[in-house]
Coordinates of N, CA, C and O in Angstrom, one line a residue:
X940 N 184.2 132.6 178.9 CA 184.3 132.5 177.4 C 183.6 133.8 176.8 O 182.4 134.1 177.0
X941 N 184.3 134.4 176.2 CA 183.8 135.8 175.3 C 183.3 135.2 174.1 O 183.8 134.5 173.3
X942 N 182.0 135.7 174.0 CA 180.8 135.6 172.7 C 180.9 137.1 171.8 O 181.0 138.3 171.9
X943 N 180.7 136.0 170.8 CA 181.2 137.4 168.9 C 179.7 138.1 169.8 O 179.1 137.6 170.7
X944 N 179.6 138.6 169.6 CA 178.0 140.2 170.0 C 177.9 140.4 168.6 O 176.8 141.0 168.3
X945 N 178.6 140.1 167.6 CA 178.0 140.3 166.4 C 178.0 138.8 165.7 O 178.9 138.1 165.3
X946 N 176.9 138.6 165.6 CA 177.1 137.0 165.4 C 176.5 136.7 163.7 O 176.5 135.7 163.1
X947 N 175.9 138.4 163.3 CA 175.2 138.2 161.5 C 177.0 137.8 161.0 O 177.2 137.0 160.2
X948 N 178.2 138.7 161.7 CA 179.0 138.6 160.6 C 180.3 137.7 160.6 O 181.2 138.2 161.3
X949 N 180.6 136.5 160.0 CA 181.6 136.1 160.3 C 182.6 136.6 160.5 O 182.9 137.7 160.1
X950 N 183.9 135.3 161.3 CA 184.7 135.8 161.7 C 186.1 136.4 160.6 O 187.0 137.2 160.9
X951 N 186.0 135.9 159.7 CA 186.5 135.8 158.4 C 186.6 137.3 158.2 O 187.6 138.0 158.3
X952 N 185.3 137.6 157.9 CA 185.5 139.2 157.6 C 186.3 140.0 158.6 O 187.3 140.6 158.2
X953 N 185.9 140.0 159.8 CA 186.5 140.7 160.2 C 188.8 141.0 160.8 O 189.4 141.8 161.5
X954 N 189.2 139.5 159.9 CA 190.0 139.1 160.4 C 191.4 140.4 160.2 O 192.4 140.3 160.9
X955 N 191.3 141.2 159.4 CA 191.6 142.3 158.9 C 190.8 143.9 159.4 O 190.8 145.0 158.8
X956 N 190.3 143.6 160.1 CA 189.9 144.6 160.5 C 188.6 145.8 159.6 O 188.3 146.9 160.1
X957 N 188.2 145.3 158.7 CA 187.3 145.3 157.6 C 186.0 146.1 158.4 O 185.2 145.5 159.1
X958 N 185.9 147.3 158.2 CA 184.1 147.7 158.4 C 183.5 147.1 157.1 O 184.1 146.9 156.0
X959 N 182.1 146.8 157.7 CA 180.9 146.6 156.9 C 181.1 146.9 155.4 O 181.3 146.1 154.5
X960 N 180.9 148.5 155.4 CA 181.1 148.9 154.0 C 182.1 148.7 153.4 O 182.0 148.4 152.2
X961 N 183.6 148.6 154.0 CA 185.1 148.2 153.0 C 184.7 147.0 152.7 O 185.5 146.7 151.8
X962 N 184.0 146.3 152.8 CA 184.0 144.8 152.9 C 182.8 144.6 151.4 O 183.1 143.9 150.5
X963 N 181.4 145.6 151.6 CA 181.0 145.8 150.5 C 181.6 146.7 149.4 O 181.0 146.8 148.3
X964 N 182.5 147.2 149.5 CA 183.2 148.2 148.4 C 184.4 146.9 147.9 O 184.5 146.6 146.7
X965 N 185.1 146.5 148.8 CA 185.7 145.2 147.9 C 185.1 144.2 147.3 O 185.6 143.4 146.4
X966 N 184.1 144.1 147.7 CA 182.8 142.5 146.9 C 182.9 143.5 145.6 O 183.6 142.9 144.7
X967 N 182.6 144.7 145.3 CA 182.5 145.8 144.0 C 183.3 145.4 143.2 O 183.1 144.9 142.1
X968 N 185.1 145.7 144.0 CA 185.9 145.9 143.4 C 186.7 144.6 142.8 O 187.3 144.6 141.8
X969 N 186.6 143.5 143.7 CA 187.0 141.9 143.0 C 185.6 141.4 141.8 O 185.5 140.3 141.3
X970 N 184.7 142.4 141.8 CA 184.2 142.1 141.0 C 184.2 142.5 139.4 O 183.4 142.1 138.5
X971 N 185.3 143.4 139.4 CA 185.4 144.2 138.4 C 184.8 145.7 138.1 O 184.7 146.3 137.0
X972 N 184.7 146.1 139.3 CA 183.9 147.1 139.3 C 184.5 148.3 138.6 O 185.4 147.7 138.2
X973 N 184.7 149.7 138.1 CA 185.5 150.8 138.4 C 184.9 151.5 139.6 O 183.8 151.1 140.1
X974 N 185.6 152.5 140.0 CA 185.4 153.2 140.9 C 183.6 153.9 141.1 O 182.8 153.9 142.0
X975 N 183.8 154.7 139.2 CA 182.6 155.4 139.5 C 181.3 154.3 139.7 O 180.3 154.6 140.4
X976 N 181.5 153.2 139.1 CA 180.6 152.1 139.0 C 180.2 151.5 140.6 O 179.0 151.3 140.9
X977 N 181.5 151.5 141.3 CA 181.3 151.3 142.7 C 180.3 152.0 143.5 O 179.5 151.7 144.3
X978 N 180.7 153.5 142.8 CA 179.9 154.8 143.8 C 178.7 154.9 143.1 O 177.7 154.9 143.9
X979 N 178.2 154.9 141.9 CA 176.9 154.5 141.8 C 176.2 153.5 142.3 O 175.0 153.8 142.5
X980 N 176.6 152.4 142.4 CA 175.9 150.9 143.3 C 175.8 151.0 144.6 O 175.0 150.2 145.1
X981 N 176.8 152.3 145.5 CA 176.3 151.7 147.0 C 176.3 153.8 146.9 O 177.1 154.5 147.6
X982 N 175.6 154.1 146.3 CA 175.2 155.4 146.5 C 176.2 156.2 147.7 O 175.8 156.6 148.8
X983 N 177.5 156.4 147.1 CA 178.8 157.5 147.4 C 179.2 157.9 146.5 O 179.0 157.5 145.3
X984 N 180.1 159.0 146.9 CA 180.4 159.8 146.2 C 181.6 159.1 145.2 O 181.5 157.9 145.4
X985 N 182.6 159.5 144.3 CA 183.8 158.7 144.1 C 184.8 158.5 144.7 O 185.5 157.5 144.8
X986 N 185.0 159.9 145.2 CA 185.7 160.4 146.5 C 185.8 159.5 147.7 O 186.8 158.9 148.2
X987 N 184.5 159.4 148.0 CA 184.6 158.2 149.0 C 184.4 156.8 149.4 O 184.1 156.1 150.4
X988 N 184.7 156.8 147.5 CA 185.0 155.1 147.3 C 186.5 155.3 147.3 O 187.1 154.6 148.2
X989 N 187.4 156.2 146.5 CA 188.7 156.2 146.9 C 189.4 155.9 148.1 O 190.2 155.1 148.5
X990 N 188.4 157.1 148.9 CA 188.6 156.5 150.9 C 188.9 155.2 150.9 O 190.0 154.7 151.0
X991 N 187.7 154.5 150.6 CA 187.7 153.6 151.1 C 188.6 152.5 150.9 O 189.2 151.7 151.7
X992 N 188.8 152.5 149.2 CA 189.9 151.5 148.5 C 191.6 151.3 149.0 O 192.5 150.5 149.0
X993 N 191.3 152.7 149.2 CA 193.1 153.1 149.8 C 192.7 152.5 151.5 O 193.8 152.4 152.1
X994 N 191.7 152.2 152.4 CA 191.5 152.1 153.2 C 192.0 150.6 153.4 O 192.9 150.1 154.1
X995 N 191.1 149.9 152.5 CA 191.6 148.2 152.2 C 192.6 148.2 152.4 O 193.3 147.8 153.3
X996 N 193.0 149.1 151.1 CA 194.7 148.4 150.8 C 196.1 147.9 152.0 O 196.9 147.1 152.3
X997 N 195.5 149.2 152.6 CA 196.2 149.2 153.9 C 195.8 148.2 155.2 O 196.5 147.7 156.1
X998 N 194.7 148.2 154.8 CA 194.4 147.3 155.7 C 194.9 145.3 155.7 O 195.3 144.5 156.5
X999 N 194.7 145.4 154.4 CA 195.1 143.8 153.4 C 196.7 143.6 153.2 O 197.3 142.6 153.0
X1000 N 197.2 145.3 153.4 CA 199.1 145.3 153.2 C 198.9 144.6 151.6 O 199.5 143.6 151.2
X1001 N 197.9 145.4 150.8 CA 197.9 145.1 149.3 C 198.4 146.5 148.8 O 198.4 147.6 149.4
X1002 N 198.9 146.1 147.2 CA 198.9 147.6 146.9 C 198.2 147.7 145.4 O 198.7 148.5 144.6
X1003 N 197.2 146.8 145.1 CA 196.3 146.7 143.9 C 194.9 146.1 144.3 O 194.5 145.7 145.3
X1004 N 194.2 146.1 143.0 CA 192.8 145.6 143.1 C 193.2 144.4 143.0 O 193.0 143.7 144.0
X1005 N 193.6 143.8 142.3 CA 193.6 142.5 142.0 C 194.9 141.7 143.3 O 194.9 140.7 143.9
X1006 N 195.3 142.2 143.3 CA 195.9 141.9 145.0 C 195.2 141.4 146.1 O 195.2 140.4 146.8
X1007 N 194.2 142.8 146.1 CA 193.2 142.7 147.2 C 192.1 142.0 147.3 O 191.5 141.8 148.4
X1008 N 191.5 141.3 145.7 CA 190.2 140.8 145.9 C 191.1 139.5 146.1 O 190.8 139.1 147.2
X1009 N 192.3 138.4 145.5 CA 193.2 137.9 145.6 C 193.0 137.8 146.9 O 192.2 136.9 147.2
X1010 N 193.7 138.6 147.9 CA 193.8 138.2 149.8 C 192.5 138.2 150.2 O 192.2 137.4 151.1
X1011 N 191.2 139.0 149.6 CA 189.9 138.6 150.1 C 189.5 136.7 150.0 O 189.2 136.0 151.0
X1012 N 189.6 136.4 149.1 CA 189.4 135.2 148.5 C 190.4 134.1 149.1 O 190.0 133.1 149.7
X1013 N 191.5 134.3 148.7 CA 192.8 133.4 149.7 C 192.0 133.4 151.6 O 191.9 132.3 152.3
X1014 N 191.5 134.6 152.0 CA 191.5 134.3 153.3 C 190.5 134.2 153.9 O 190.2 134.2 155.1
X1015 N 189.4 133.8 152.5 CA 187.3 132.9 153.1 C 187.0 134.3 152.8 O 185.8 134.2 152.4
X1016 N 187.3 135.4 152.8 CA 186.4 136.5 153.0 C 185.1 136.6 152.2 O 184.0 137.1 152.5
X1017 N 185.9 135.8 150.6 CA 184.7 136.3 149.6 C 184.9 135.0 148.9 O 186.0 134.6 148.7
X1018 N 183.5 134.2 148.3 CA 183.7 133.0 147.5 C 184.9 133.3 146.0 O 185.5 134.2 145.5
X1019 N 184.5 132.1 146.0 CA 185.7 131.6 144.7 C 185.5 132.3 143.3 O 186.2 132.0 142.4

């Protein structure tokens, strides 16, 4: 039997393939965040909140914010 080695993070998150940080830049962005608002709170640039958002999207097969916090939420990732 194979054991998670990462056992702080559920399996939920990672069921999409989600690093750490995409996972915190979407809690941002289903939260209503804007971008620059994003990049000031987890101290990046805007640039590489864009990375990242376009990173989800692809990852979620979303093609909006509200899509994506939507599939976060539909799939346990993030409470109600």
């Amino acid at each position: 039997m194979i054991k998670n080695m990462n056992s702080t993070t559920p399996a939920k998150q990672n069921e999409f393939g989600l690093t750490a940080r995409e996972i915190e830049v979407l809690h941002k962005l289903a939260a209503g965040l804007r971008n620059q608002e994003i990049a000031e709170a987890l101290f990046l640039s805007e640039g590489t909140v864009k990375n990242y958002i376009s990173s989800i999207y692809s990852k979620l097969n979303v093609k909006g914010r509200r899509e994506a916090a939507r599939k976060a939420r539909d799939s346990g990732m993030m409470d109600r």
